[in-house]
XYZ file of C-alpha atoms in Angstrom:
352
model
C -72.246 -66.253 19.044
C -69.398 -68.295 17.669
C -68.499 -65.500 15.215
C -68.230 -62.944 17.979
C -66.048 -65.260 20.039
C -63.639 -65.750 17.152
C -63.408 -62.037 16.149
C -62.674 -60.653 19.585
C -59.285 -62.297 20.083
C -58.261 -61.226 16.593
C -59.096 -57.633 17.349
C -57.148 -57.798 20.555
C -54.126 -59.169 18.657
C -54.174 -56.356 16.088
C -54.212 -53.720 18.783
C -51.055 -55.137 20.491
C -48.765 -52.344 21.820
C -45.632 -54.087 20.406
C -46.325 -52.719 16.968
C -46.488 -49.160 18.254
C -43.314 -49.684 20.280
C -41.410 -50.847 17.220
C -42.723 -47.944 15.182
C -41.703 -45.553 17.937
C -38.220 -47.020 18.199
C -37.732 -46.756 14.435
C -39.018 -43.196 14.453
C -36.695 -42.241 17.294
C -33.745 -43.878 15.537
C -34.538 -42.051 12.316
C -34.926 -38.792 14.190
C -31.649 -39.347 16.076
C -29.536 -40.221 13.095
C -31.274 -37.655 10.927
C -30.695 -34.989 13.547
C -27.085 -36.090 13.863
C -26.621 -35.763 10.111
C -28.250 -32.352 10.105
C -26.118 -31.206 13.063
C -22.988 -32.517 11.327
C -23.916 -30.790 8.081
C -24.371 -27.428 9.840
C -21.252 -27.643 12.020
C -18.690 -29.578 9.946
C -17.168 -29.469 6.489
C -16.251 -32.904 5.177
C -14.224 -34.305 2.301
C -12.855 -37.700 1.385
C -10.549 -36.178 -1.232
C -7.573 -36.249 1.112
C -4.327 -38.165 1.522
C -1.523 -38.696 3.985
C 1.612 -36.831 2.892
C 5.263 -37.044 3.875
C 8.620 -35.883 2.565
C 9.822 -38.129 -0.243
C 13.504 -37.181 -0.532
C 15.126 -38.251 -3.807
C 18.529 -39.908 -3.545
C 20.676 -38.698 -6.444
C 24.062 -39.823 -7.680
C 26.476 -36.891 -7.915
C 29.160 -39.044 -9.501
C 29.169 -41.194 -12.622
C 30.446 -44.748 -12.437
C 29.675 -48.391 -11.779
C 27.978 -49.440 -8.546
C 30.592 -51.189 -6.426
C 28.853 -52.092 -3.159
C 25.076 -52.335 -2.942
C 23.093 -54.480 -0.503
C 19.901 -52.487 0.067
C 16.526 -54.167 -0.068
C 13.289 -52.582 -1.206
C 11.474 -50.665 1.573
C 14.401 -51.055 3.975
C 14.617 -48.770 7.000
C 17.661 -46.457 6.953
C 19.044 -43.773 9.240
C 20.285 -40.332 8.279
C 23.944 -40.451 7.238
C 23.935 -44.225 6.716
C 25.980 -45.500 3.755
C 23.523 -46.679 1.087
C 25.803 -47.618 -1.784
C 29.313 -47.058 -3.150
C 30.366 -46.186 -6.688
C 33.707 -47.460 -7.994
C 36.177 -44.774 -6.907
C 39.362 -45.874 -8.732
C 39.288 -43.028 -11.271
C 38.426 -40.488 -8.600
C 41.365 -41.563 -6.411
C 43.706 -41.188 -9.391
C 42.321 -37.692 -9.996
C 43.070 -36.791 -6.369
C 46.649 -38.073 -6.684
C 47.193 -36.174 -9.936
C 45.891 -32.873 -8.571
C 47.967 -33.365 -5.419
C 51.078 -33.780 -7.595
C 50.146 -30.670 -9.593
C 49.827 -28.760 -6.334
C 53.304 -29.826 -5.219
C 54.741 -28.717 -8.587
C 53.017 -25.343 -8.227
C 54.456 -24.938 -4.726
C 57.931 -25.741 -6.087
C 57.504 -23.056 -8.759
C 56.526 -20.579 -6.052
C 59.582 -21.462 -3.985
C 61.798 -20.994 -7.054
C 60.257 -17.586 -7.762
C 60.763 -16.499 -4.158
C 64.404 -17.662 -4.288
C 64.911 -15.679 -7.483
C 63.616 -12.501 -5.850
C 66.128 -13.034 -3.038
C 68.968 -13.326 -5.583
C 67.779 -10.200 -7.362
C 67.686 -8.331 -4.063
C 71.309 -9.320 -3.487
C 72.245 -8.169 -6.992
C 70.524 -4.840 -6.381
C 72.567 -4.369 -3.208
C 75.772 -5.079 -5.138
C 74.694 -2.680 -7.909
C 73.902 0.097 -5.423
C 77.301 -0.400 -3.789
C 78.951 -0.272 -7.226
C 77.295 3.077 -7.931
C 78.625 4.430 -4.684
C 82.190 3.279 -5.524
C 82.022 4.705 -9.033
C 80.707 8.015 -7.738
C 83.676 8.190 -5.344
C 86.041 7.426 -8.254
C 84.303 10.091 -10.350
C 84.776 12.683 -7.636
C 88.492 11.808 -7.383
C 88.882 11.936 -11.184
C 87.256 15.388 -11.215
C 89.599 16.682 -8.496
C 92.590 15.269 -10.355
C 91.460 16.938 -13.570
C 91.006 20.309 -11.851
C 94.455 20.065 -10.238
C 96.157 19.008 -13.478
C 94.393 21.786 -15.360
C 95.847 24.299 -12.924
C 99.303 22.759 -13.196
C 99.101 22.784 -16.971
C 98.161 26.434 -16.929
C 101.273 27.075 -14.837
C 103.348 25.004 -17.244
C 104.168 22.423 -14.567
C 102.845 19.425 -16.537
C 102.652 18.481 -20.166
C 99.607 18.302 -22.411
C 99.841 14.536 -22.397
C 99.426 14.427 -18.615
C 96.394 16.719 -18.820
C 94.912 14.534 -21.530
C 95.297 11.483 -19.269
C 93.421 13.250 -16.459
C 90.621 14.262 -18.805
C 90.383 10.689 -20.119
C 90.218 9.288 -16.564
C 87.464 11.754 -15.733
C 85.375 10.812 -18.800
C 85.878 7.144 -18.036
C 84.671 7.655 -14.438
C 81.533 9.393 -15.719
C 80.754 6.445 -18.003
C 81.333 4.004 -15.153
C 78.810 5.854 -12.979
C 76.255 5.828 -15.810
C 76.846 2.104 -16.369
C 76.442 1.301 -12.672
C 73.206 3.282 -12.459
C 71.938 1.465 -15.550
C 72.711 -1.801 -13.799
C 70.659 -0.653 -10.778
C 67.751 0.203 -13.073
C 68.005 -3.176 -14.757
C 67.997 -4.986 -11.412
C 64.940 -2.967 -10.309
C 63.129 -4.033 -13.484
C 64.033 -7.648 -12.755
C 62.624 -7.215 -9.273
C 59.237 -6.159 -10.664
C 59.251 -9.111 -13.058
C 60.188 -11.505 -10.279
C 57.390 -10.147 -8.038
C 54.927 -10.687 -10.878
C 56.186 -14.253 -11.242
C 55.686 -14.785 -7.521
C 52.093 -13.528 -7.712
C 51.451 -15.763 -10.710
C 52.960 -18.719 -8.863
C 50.793 -18.009 -5.818
C 47.705 -17.836 -8.026
C 48.688 -21.146 -9.617
C 49.037 -22.696 -6.157
C 45.551 -21.438 -5.249
C 44.137 -22.945 -8.455
C 45.805 -26.279 -7.765
C 44.501 -26.264 -4.180
C 40.977 -25.642 -5.453
C 41.372 -28.452 -7.992
C 42.544 -30.790 -5.246
C 39.566 -29.900 -3.049
C 37.244 -30.454 -6.006
C 38.827 -33.840 -6.700
C 38.421 -34.835 -3.049
C 34.804 -33.653 -3.168
C 34.139 -35.746 -6.271
C 35.731 -38.700 -4.502
C 33.382 -38.225 -1.545
C 30.411 -38.354 -3.929
C 31.199 -42.014 -4.629
C 29.754 -42.801 -1.196
C 26.017 -42.107 -1.251
C 24.564 -41.483 2.207
C 20.973 -41.439 3.399
C 19.693 -37.831 3.370
C 17.116 -38.570 6.071
C 15.817 -41.253 8.388
C 13.031 -43.276 6.812
C 12.300 -46.118 4.439
C 13.614 -46.359 0.935
C 11.294 -47.089 -1.965
C 11.831 -49.572 -4.754
C 15.458 -49.470 -5.886
C 15.726 -51.333 -9.222
C 19.529 -51.229 -8.852
C 22.120 -53.971 -9.169
C 25.805 -54.224 -8.301
C 27.899 -53.354 -11.366
C 25.207 -51.155 -12.884
C 26.387 -47.864 -14.427
C 24.797 -44.685 -13.105
C 25.081 -41.114 -14.371
C 25.781 -38.011 -12.317
C 22.440 -36.423 -11.419
C 20.500 -39.654 -11.893
C 17.788 -40.336 -9.305
C 18.395 -43.758 -7.804
C 15.433 -44.063 -5.426
C 13.651 -42.078 -2.718
C 13.695 -42.084 1.069
C 10.288 -41.569 2.670
C 10.776 -39.582 5.856
C 8.534 -41.269 8.422
C 9.305 -38.745 11.153
C 6.760 -36.227 9.882
C 3.348 -36.883 8.348
C 0.576 -34.465 7.502
C -2.708 -34.457 5.612
C -3.531 -32.569 2.422
C -7.320 -32.331 2.006
C -8.873 -30.888 -1.146
C -12.059 -29.029 -0.193
C -14.541 -27.603 -2.636
C -14.375 -23.849 -2.989
C -17.923 -23.701 -1.591
C -16.757 -25.313 1.666
C -13.950 -23.004 2.753
C -15.992 -19.904 3.651
C -16.025 -20.684 7.384
C -12.763 -22.601 7.565
C -9.868 -20.988 9.443
C -6.298 -21.858 10.456
C -6.273 -23.608 13.828
C -9.732 -25.231 13.587
C -10.010 -28.761 14.999
C -10.100 -31.651 12.542
C -11.214 -35.267 12.861
C -9.476 -37.714 10.555
C -10.482 -41.238 9.554
C -7.983 -43.345 7.666
C -9.678 -45.714 5.228
C -7.261 -48.509 6.068
C -7.636 -48.010 9.852
C -11.231 -46.887 10.461
C -11.039 -47.611 14.209
C -8.103 -45.249 14.815
C -9.114 -41.947 16.391
C -6.941 -39.261 14.807
C -7.198 -35.533 15.380
C -5.412 -32.514 14.053
C -5.834 -28.880 13.131
C -5.745 -26.768 10.006
C -2.196 -25.500 9.430
C -2.534 -23.481 6.225
C -4.405 -23.000 2.985
C -3.010 -23.118 -0.516
C -3.009 -19.787 -2.348
C -4.135 -21.507 -5.538
C -6.598 -24.216 -6.488
C -5.429 -27.647 -7.460
C -6.149 -26.944 -11.118
C -3.473 -24.236 -11.167
C -0.837 -26.827 -10.279
C -1.821 -29.188 -13.094
C 0.407 -29.718 -16.115
C -2.100 -27.967 -18.393
C -4.099 -25.427 -16.355
C -7.556 -24.689 -17.802
C -7.827 -21.555 -19.971
C -11.308 -20.071 -19.548
C -10.598 -17.315 -22.068
C -10.852 -19.724 -24.988
C -14.648 -19.346 -25.201
C -15.451 -22.960 -24.291
C -16.156 -22.174 -20.666
C -17.778 -24.785 -18.434
C -17.924 -23.866 -14.767
C -16.447 -26.581 -12.574
C -16.301 -26.440 -8.790
C -12.653 -26.006 -7.894
C -10.776 -27.719 -5.084
C -8.542 -25.867 -2.624
C -5.689 -27.854 -0.973
C -5.659 -27.497 2.822
C -2.721 -28.674 4.947
C -3.647 -30.373 8.232
C -1.111 -31.047 10.968
C -1.622 -34.113 13.175
C -1.866 -33.741 16.953
C 0.220 -36.852 17.733
C 2.395 -37.677 14.717
C 4.868 -39.726 16.772
C 2.144 -42.070 18.000
C 0.806 -42.537 14.474
C 4.145 -43.224 12.833
C 3.804 -47.003 12.980
C 0.784 -47.298 10.729
C 0.621 -44.066 8.730
C 1.944 -44.297 5.194
C 2.265 -41.587 2.583
C -0.551 -41.774 0.071
C -3.200 -43.382 2.302
C -6.727 -42.103 1.658
C -8.488 -40.384 4.544
C -11.781 -38.672 5.321
C -11.539 -35.260 6.994
C -14.124 -33.473 9.153
C -13.412 -29.834 10.018
C -15.446 -28.290 12.851
C -16.369 -24.809 11.578
C -19.020 -23.884 14.183
């Protein structure tokens, strides 16, 4: 009797409904989360091989020289067009002054050439007038010779007088020839002077171009921000020498961010431009970020590597390739405060 009394309560305790409730709750939880995973797997494509991207604009020096003014700090915020640093411009100012002086000398040469053409034009007018006078004298000498010839034939004048008329006529002919030669000479000088004017004008154009180039080089001594954003690490000091074409630092444009996600080639079959995307930033897991697919790369990531794989060598090992996919954010302005280029993200693309 005592054994039966002790066993009964124990049996009642083992058959308590709490155990079944707990088992049911666990089963439901497993079914819920398992179903959620299965639903996600069938309707989404996911990758954690993704990063935040932005435009990193290199700031280059287009002039060689020593840094004159430099007060930037690492990761400082700058605005587009803001003066970042100044290179010593003493030599460049001298070059501008020299080319300006050369331009003035070229303009003086042009003025001299134009004055010369005016003088030659005056000489040509005088020469043309001289030809006209000599031609009139020649006509008179010819009439005199004809008259004296007739008088000589009549015996009215002597041979000496006829000889004088003939001599005057021959002299008038030579004077006309000489005057016409002078006109030809002046015309030749005119062509030469016009050529000198064209050469002087060309020289002026060259000097003007040299002056503009010198002014342009002078403007390069002031390095301005190419975009609004934050600069990177500078590693520059006042008085440091920089070369033309040297990259000084970069400006990260924080006005536009996007995501580049590298999906496996087996994942992109059902992915299309415009599909909705959920984004989780590793550093800010509580931020709800959405976007959409903007475009696909036309080549896998391996094709952009420094040494692309060559499968024709005979040592072929098939490796699943990754395809870069660009994702535009729905609210980039609202995310600007915490997004940073290079942050790792996880991307979910709804494909069904």
